[in-house]
Amino acid sequence: MKVKYNHIISTIALVTVSMVSCKKAEVTTFNKVKIPTSSPIQPGNIAGFVKGTLLTGQTYTVTGDITVKKGDTLSAQPGAIVVVKNNAQFNIQGVLNLLGSQDQPIFFNSDTNKPGTWGGFQADSAQAINIKWAHIDNTGGPDAGGSARRTIVVRGAIPVDIEDSWFTNGQDDLMGLFGAKVTILRNTISSSGSTDGEGINLKSGATGVVAYNVIFSQAGSGVKLETSTSVPFPQTEIEVYNNTIVAIGWRRGSAEPGRGTSVGVNAIGHIFNNIYVNCYHGIELFNDGDVTHTTYGNNLFYATVDTYTDLVDPTIKINIRDNFYPAGAAGSPRPTDLISTKIGNFDPLFVKFDGTVAAPNGFPNVNDFRLQNGSPAYGAGNTKYNQDLGAYTTDGKGNKH
């Protein structure tokens, strides 16, 4: 059953932007969000052209593709629940405005609750994307050609704010953002990418900040920065700091290992205060990236095992520590880095970690990546960003999950 909405006027929720400063202007963040109330959408089945507001505590069943037309807004209040059937996707040409709360997150999932069973948010021509305190699970269902879809894809210089949300069990890139102006803060990305797919893939002149995120068990890279191969300017330039990136890059094998963070194709990265544990490669600065303007340091690298077997070719044994900065790339250890030389040396002391090195798509994340007292990550940061390393910091600015 398709629900039609006529003569609905939708408005974009007002977002007050606060800038908190230590030694630098802190990143943009949602503050005092006005909960959307306009044009309420009644619960039940929805499909086709939709605009208005999904309501707190109500359940919506998506029976076919949703399109939000240019000039329209699809909003969601805290606690709205969306169940997607039939491998449907959201086509966002206007504004997507999902504003949950810590006490009442928004939920998007398929009716089967299995990895790769709906199409996510295809937002190539969107006007703005705002997502806060939302669970977005089991995306990446196949397109008409059988290829996995990205969870969120944007192509254009629009604002994309994604904060405090959970993304699990996608099949390709969780975020493929091309040319966007991004603020990606305090999210948790878990167990995504089937045999490929980056956690946060930023290209084609994207600019902004990626900070305080947890990325666990991604098939490809955790954070990948590139400019276009055909259009070298404007350059992609991103600050990547205070993220916790664990068990990344194993499902593609040695032919194309995933990286905790990579910079290539004329992109610029500023990479500080991150924790990398059990990643196939740690930080990889490709020679075709803008190495001259890329800056990095104060990162912690750790491995829970001495060697690990490549998943694609079991004859290959990997010494993870050899690949914290892989040979042949432009990056090299910084004096401010904390680089483990053996098990126990510079162990970040997560509250709970099962020691996962590599795991399949959909693998449950039962870890707690907060830091115990005595962690070497405390007080080891570049204070331009934070005094501590990783997504969980003592100043309260870090991840809230």
Coordinates of C-alpha atoms in Angstrom, one line a residue:
M1 CA 0.0 0.0 0.0
K2 CA 1.4 3.4 -1.0
V3 CA 0.7 6.4 1.2
K4 CA 0.4 9.7 -0.7
Y5 CA 1.0 13.1 1.0
N6 CA -0.6 16.1 -0.7
H7 CA -0.1 19.7 0.0
I8 CA 2.5 19.1 2.7
I9 CA 4.9 21.9 3.5
S10 CA 8.1 20.6 5.1
T11 CA 10.7 22.5 6.9
I12 CA 14.3 21.8 7.7
A13 CA 15.0 21.5 11.4
L14 CA 17.0 24.3 12.7
V15 CA 20.4 23.3 13.9
T16 CA 22.4 25.6 16.1
V17 CA 26.1 25.1 15.5
S18 CA 28.4 25.5 18.4
M19 CA 32.1 25.9 18.1
V20 CA 34.0 24.8 21.2
S21 CA 37.7 25.7 21.5
C22 CA 40.7 24.4 23.2
K23 CA 43.8 25.4 21.3
K24 CA 41.8 25.2 18.0
A25 CA 38.2 25.7 17.0
E26 CA 36.5 22.5 17.8
V27 CA 34.5 20.8 15.1
T28 CA 31.0 21.6 14.2
T29 CA 28.5 19.6 16.2
F30 CA 24.7 19.5 16.7
N31 CA 23.6 21.5 19.7
K32 CA 20.2 22.4 21.0
V33 CA 18.6 20.6 18.1
K34 CA 15.0 21.6 17.4
I35 CA 13.0 18.3 17.0
P36 CA 11.2 18.3 13.7
T37 CA 7.4 18.5 14.0
S38 CA 6.0 19.6 10.7
S39 CA 3.8 17.5 8.4
P40 CA 3.5 14.4 10.5
I41 CA 3.5 11.1 8.6
Q42 CA 1.0 8.6 9.9
P43 CA 2.4 5.1 10.8
G44 CA 2.0 2.2 8.4
N45 CA 3.2 1.3 4.9
I46 CA 5.0 3.9 2.9
A47 CA 6.5 4.0 -0.6
G48 CA 6.9 6.4 -3.5
F49 CA 7.3 10.1 -3.1
V50 CA 7.4 11.0 0.6
K51 CA 8.0 14.1 2.7
G52 CA 7.3 15.2 6.2
T53 CA 8.1 13.8 9.7
L54 CA 8.3 10.2 11.0
L55 CA 7.0 10.4 14.5
T56 CA 8.4 9.3 17.9
G57 CA 7.4 5.8 18.9
Q58 CA 5.8 5.0 15.6
T59 CA 6.7 2.2 13.2
Y60 CA 6.8 2.6 9.4
T61 CA 7.1 -0.2 6.9
V62 CA 8.8 0.7 3.6
T63 CA 7.3 -1.5 0.9
G64 CA 9.0 0.0 -2.1
D65 CA 11.6 2.6 -3.0
I66 CA 11.2 6.0 -1.3
T67 CA 12.0 9.3 -3.1
V68 CA 12.4 12.6 -1.4
K69 CA 12.1 15.2 -4.2
K70 CA 14.3 18.3 -4.5
G71 CA 13.0 21.0 -2.2
D72 CA 11.3 18.4 0.1
T73 CA 12.5 17.1 3.5
L74 CA 12.2 13.8 5.1
S75 CA 12.6 14.1 8.9
A76 CA 12.5 11.7 11.8
Q77 CA 11.8 12.4 15.4
P78 CA 13.6 10.5 18.2
G79 CA 12.4 7.0 18.6
A80 CA 10.9 6.6 15.1
I81 CA 11.3 3.0 13.8
V82 CA 11.6 2.2 10.0
V83 CA 11.4 -1.4 8.7
V84 CA 12.4 -1.8 5.1
K85 CA 11.1 -4.6 2.9
N86 CA 11.7 -5.8 -0.7
N87 CA 15.4 -4.6 -0.8
A88 CA 14.0 -1.0 -1.1
Q89 CA 16.2 2.1 -0.9
F90 CA 15.8 5.8 -0.1
N91 CA 16.5 8.2 -3.0
I92 CA 17.3 11.5 -1.5
Q93 CA 17.1 14.5 -3.9
G94 CA 16.1 17.0 -1.2
V95 CA 17.0 16.9 2.5
L96 CA 17.4 13.9 4.9
N97 CA 17.0 15.1 8.5
L98 CA 17.2 12.2 11.0
L99 CA 17.4 13.7 14.5
G100 CA 17.3 11.1 17.2
S101 CA 18.5 11.5 20.8
Q102 CA 20.7 9.5 23.1
D103 CA 17.7 8.3 25.1
Q104 CA 15.6 7.6 21.9
P105 CA 17.6 6.7 18.9
I106 CA 16.0 6.3 15.5
F107 CA 16.1 2.8 13.9
F108 CA 16.4 1.7 10.3
N109 CA 16.6 -2.0 9.5
S110 CA 15.3 -4.6 7.1
D111 CA 12.4 -6.8 7.9
T112 CA 14.8 -9.9 8.0
N113 CA 17.4 -8.3 10.2
K114 CA 20.1 -9.9 8.0
P115 CA 23.2 -8.2 6.4
G116 CA 22.8 -6.8 3.0
T117 CA 19.0 -6.8 2.8
W118 CA 18.0 -3.2 1.9
G119 CA 19.4 -0.4 -0.2
G120 CA 20.4 2.4 2.2
F121 CA 20.3 6.1 1.3
Q122 CA 21.2 6.8 -2.3
A123 CA 21.7 10.6 -2.1
D124 CA 23.8 11.5 -5.2
S125 CA 21.7 14.7 -5.8
A126 CA 20.7 15.5 -2.2
Q127 CA 20.7 19.0 -0.8
A128 CA 21.7 18.1 2.7
I129 CA 22.2 15.1 5.0
N130 CA 21.8 15.4 8.8
I131 CA 21.9 12.1 10.8
K132 CA 22.1 12.1 14.6
W133 CA 21.6 9.2 17.0
A134 CA 20.4 6.7 14.5
H135 CA 20.9 2.9 14.1
I136 CA 21.3 2.0 10.5
D137 CA 21.7 -1.7 10.1
N138 CA 22.0 -4.4 7.4
T139 CA 22.3 -2.2 4.3
G140 CA 24.1 -3.0 1.1
G141 CA 21.4 -5.0 -0.6
P142 CA 22.1 -5.7 -4.3
D143 CA 21.2 -3.2 -7.0
A144 CA 19.7 -4.2 -10.3
G145 CA 23.0 -5.5 -11.6
G146 CA 23.7 -7.5 -8.5
S147 CA 26.3 -5.2 -7.0
A148 CA 26.2 -4.2 -3.3
R149 CA 25.0 -0.7 -2.6
R150 CA 26.7 1.8 -0.4
T151 CA 24.9 2.7 2.8
I152 CA 25.1 6.4 2.2
V153 CA 26.4 7.9 -1.1
V154 CA 26.6 11.6 -1.9
R155 CA 28.0 13.3 -5.0
G156 CA 28.2 17.1 -4.6
A157 CA 29.4 19.9 -2.4
I158 CA 26.6 19.7 0.1
P159 CA 26.8 19.6 3.9
V160 CA 26.8 16.1 5.4
D161 CA 26.6 15.9 9.2
I162 CA 26.6 12.3 10.6
E163 CA 27.0 12.1 14.4
D164 CA 26.6 9.7 17.3
S165 CA 25.1 6.9 15.1
W166 CA 25.6 3.2 14.6
F167 CA 26.2 1.5 11.3
T168 CA 26.4 -2.3 11.2
N169 CA 26.6 -5.1 8.6
G170 CA 26.7 -3.1 5.4
Q171 CA 28.1 -4.7 2.2
D172 CA 30.1 -2.0 0.6
D173 CA 31.2 1.5 1.7
L174 CA 29.3 2.7 4.7
M175 CA 29.8 6.3 3.6
G176 CA 30.8 7.2 0.1
L177 CA 31.0 11.0 0.1
F178 CA 32.3 12.7 -3.1
G179 CA 32.9 16.4 -2.9
A180 CA 30.8 16.8 0.3
K181 CA 31.5 19.1 3.2
V182 CA 31.6 16.5 6.0
T183 CA 31.3 16.5 9.8
I184 CA 31.5 12.8 10.9
L185 CA 31.7 12.6 14.6
R186 CA 31.4 9.9 17.4
N187 CA 29.9 7.2 15.2
T188 CA 30.4 3.4 15.5
I189 CA 30.8 1.4 12.3
S190 CA 30.9 -2.4 12.8
S191 CA 31.5 -5.5 10.7
S192 CA 30.8 -4.1 7.3
G193 CA 31.9 -4.7 3.7
S194 CA 31.5 -8.2 2.3
T195 CA 34.8 -8.6 0.5
D196 CA 35.2 -4.9 -0.3
G197 CA 34.1 -1.5 1.0
E198 CA 35.5 1.2 3.1
G199 CA 34.1 2.5 6.3
I200 CA 34.4 6.2 5.4
N201 CA 35.4 6.8 1.7
L202 CA 35.9 10.5 1.0
K203 CA 36.8 11.6 -2.6
S204 CA 36.5 14.3 -5.3
G205 CA 37.3 17.4 -3.2
A206 CA 35.6 16.4 0.0
T207 CA 36.5 18.6 3.0
G208 CA 35.9 18.5 6.7
V209 CA 36.4 16.4 9.8
V210 CA 36.4 12.7 10.8
A211 CA 36.8 12.4 14.6
Y212 CA 36.0 10.3 17.7
N213 CA 34.6 7.4 15.6
V214 CA 35.0 3.7 16.2
I215 CA 35.5 1.5 13.1
F216 CA 35.7 -2.2 13.7
S217 CA 36.1 -5.1 11.3
Q218 CA 35.8 -3.3 8.0
A219 CA 36.5 -5.3 4.8
G220 CA 38.5 -2.5 3.1
S221 CA 39.9 0.6 4.8
G222 CA 38.6 2.4 7.8
V223 CA 39.1 5.9 6.4
K224 CA 40.1 6.5 2.8
L225 CA 41.0 9.8 1.3
E226 CA 41.4 10.5 -2.4
T227 CA 40.8 13.2 -5.0
S228 CA 39.4 12.4 -8.4
T229 CA 41.9 10.7 -10.8
S230 CA 40.6 12.9 -13.6
V231 CA 39.9 16.2 -11.8
P232 CA 42.8 16.8 -9.4
F233 CA 41.4 20.0 -7.9
P234 CA 39.8 20.9 -5.7
Q235 CA 41.6 18.5 -3.5
T236 CA 40.1 16.3 -0.8
E237 CA 41.4 17.5 2.5
I238 CA 40.3 16.0 5.8
E239 CA 41.2 16.1 9.5
V240 CA 41.2 12.5 10.8
Y241 CA 41.8 12.5 14.5
N242 CA 40.9 10.7 17.7
N243 CA 39.4 7.6 16.0
T244 CA 39.7 4.0 17.2
I245 CA 40.2 1.7 14.2
V246 CA 40.4 -2.0 14.9
A247 CA 40.7 -5.2 12.8
I248 CA 40.5 -3.6 9.4
G249 CA 41.3 -4.7 5.9
W250 CA 41.6 -8.5 6.0
R251 CA 38.8 -9.7 3.8
R252 CA 40.4 -8.5 0.5
G253 CA 43.7 -10.3 1.2
S254 CA 47.2 -9.3 0.3
A255 CA 46.5 -8.3 -3.2
E256 CA 44.6 -5.2 -1.9
P257 CA 44.9 -5.0 1.9
G258 CA 42.7 -2.6 3.7
R259 CA 44.3 0.3 5.7
G260 CA 43.4 1.9 8.9
T261 CA 43.7 5.2 7.1
S262 CA 45.0 5.8 3.6
V263 CA 45.7 9.0 1.6
G264 CA 46.2 8.9 -2.1
V265 CA 45.3 10.5 -5.5
N266 CA 46.3 14.1 -4.7
A267 CA 44.4 14.1 -1.4
I268 CA 45.6 15.7 1.9
G269 CA 45.1 14.2 5.3
H270 CA 45.9 15.5 8.8
I271 CA 46.0 12.3 10.8
F272 CA 46.5 12.6 14.6
N273 CA 45.7 10.9 17.9
N274 CA 44.2 7.7 16.4
I275 CA 44.5 4.2 17.8
Y276 CA 45.1 1.4 15.2
V277 CA 44.9 -2.2 16.4
N278 CA 45.2 -5.3 14.3
C279 CA 44.8 -3.5 11.0
Y280 CA 46.3 -5.2 7.9
H281 CA 48.0 -1.9 7.2
G282 CA 48.0 1.0 9.6
I283 CA 48.6 4.4 7.9
E284 CA 49.4 4.2 4.2
L285 CA 50.4 7.4 2.4
F286 CA 50.4 6.5 -1.2
N287 CA 53.1 8.2 -3.4
D288 CA 50.3 9.8 -5.6
G289 CA 48.8 11.6 -2.6
D290 CA 49.8 15.1 -1.6
V291 CA 52.5 14.0 0.8
T292 CA 53.9 17.5 1.0
H293 CA 50.9 18.9 2.7
T294 CA 49.8 15.8 4.6
T295 CA 50.6 15.9 8.3
Y296 CA 50.4 13.1 10.9
G297 CA 51.7 12.0 14.2
N298 CA 50.7 11.0 17.8
N299 CA 49.1 7.8 16.6
L300 CA 49.2 4.5 18.6
F301 CA 49.8 1.2 16.7
Y302 CA 49.2 -2.2 18.4
A303 CA 48.9 -5.9 17.4
T304 CA 47.6 -8.6 19.7
V305 CA 49.4 -11.4 17.7
D306 CA 52.9 -11.7 16.3
T307 CA 51.7 -13.1 12.9
Y308 CA 48.4 -13.7 11.2
T309 CA 47.4 -15.8 8.1
D310 CA 46.1 -14.0 5.1
L311 CA 42.5 -14.9 4.6
V312 CA 42.6 -15.1 0.8
D313 CA 46.0 -16.9 0.5
P314 CA 46.7 -19.0 3.6
T315 CA 50.3 -19.5 2.5
I316 CA 51.0 -15.8 3.4
K317 CA 51.8 -15.0 7.0
I318 CA 51.5 -11.4 8.0
N319 CA 53.5 -9.6 10.6
I320 CA 51.1 -6.8 11.5
R321 CA 53.8 -4.7 13.1
D322 CA 55.7 -4.6 9.8
N323 CA 52.7 -2.9 8.2
F324 CA 52.0 -0.2 10.7
Y325 CA 53.6 2.0 8.0
P326 CA 53.8 -0.4 5.1
A327 CA 57.0 -0.6 3.0
G328 CA 57.1 1.2 -0.3
A329 CA 54.7 3.9 0.8
A330 CA 55.5 7.5 1.6
G331 CA 54.6 7.4 5.3
S332 CA 57.1 6.7 8.1
P333 CA 56.9 6.5 11.9
R334 CA 56.8 9.9 13.6
P335 CA 58.7 10.6 16.8
T336 CA 55.4 11.3 18.6
D337 CA 53.9 7.9 17.6
L338 CA 53.4 5.1 20.1
I339 CA 54.5 2.0 18.1
S340 CA 54.3 -1.4 19.7
T341 CA 57.2 -3.7 19.2
K342 CA 55.7 -6.8 21.0
I343 CA 52.6 -8.0 22.6
G344 CA 52.0 -5.9 25.7
N345 CA 54.1 -3.0 24.5
F346 CA 51.8 0.1 24.1
D347 CA 48.7 -2.0 24.6
P348 CA 46.0 0.6 24.7
L349 CA 44.2 -1.3 27.4
F350 CA 40.6 -1.4 26.1
V351 CA 38.0 -2.1 28.8
K352 CA 37.0 -5.2 26.8
F353 CA 38.5 -6.6 23.6
D354 CA 38.2 -10.2 22.3
G355 CA 41.4 -9.8 20.3
T356 CA 39.7 -10.0 16.9
V357 CA 42.2 -9.7 14.0
A358 CA 40.0 -10.7 11.1
A359 CA 36.3 -11.6 11.1
P360 CA 33.5 -12.1 8.5
N361 CA 30.9 -9.5 7.5
G362 CA 28.2 -9.3 10.2
F363 CA 30.6 -10.5 13.0
P364 CA 29.2 -9.3 16.3
N365 CA 31.0 -6.4 18.0
V366 CA 31.0 -7.3 21.7
N367 CA 33.9 -5.0 22.5
D368 CA 34.2 -2.0 24.7
F369 CA 36.9 0.3 23.3
R370 CA 37.0 2.7 26.2
L371 CA 40.3 2.9 27.9
Q372 CA 41.3 1.6 31.3
N373 CA 43.2 3.6 33.8
G374 CA 46.9 3.5 33.0
S375 CA 46.4 3.4 29.2
P376 CA 49.4 4.8 27.3
A377 CA 46.9 6.6 25.1
Y378 CA 46.1 9.0 28.0
G379 CA 48.0 12.3 27.7
A380 CA 49.8 11.2 24.5
G381 CA 47.8 13.3 22.1
N382 CA 48.6 16.3 19.9
T383 CA 46.8 18.9 22.0
K384 CA 45.8 20.9 18.9
Y385 CA 43.2 18.1 18.7
N386 CA 43.0 16.4 22.1
Q387 CA 45.3 15.5 25.0
D388 CA 44.4 11.8 24.6
L389 CA 44.3 9.3 21.8
G390 CA 41.4 7.3 20.5
A391 CA 37.7 7.8 20.3
Y392 CA 37.1 7.9 24.1
T393 CA 38.8 10.8 25.8
T394 CA 38.8 12.2 29.3
D395 CA 37.5 15.6 28.4
G396 CA 34.0 14.4 27.5
K397 CA 34.3 15.3 23.8
G398 CA 34.6 11.7 22.6
N399 CA 32.4 8.9 21.5
K400 CA 29.2 8.5 23.6
H401 CA 28.5 4.8 22.8

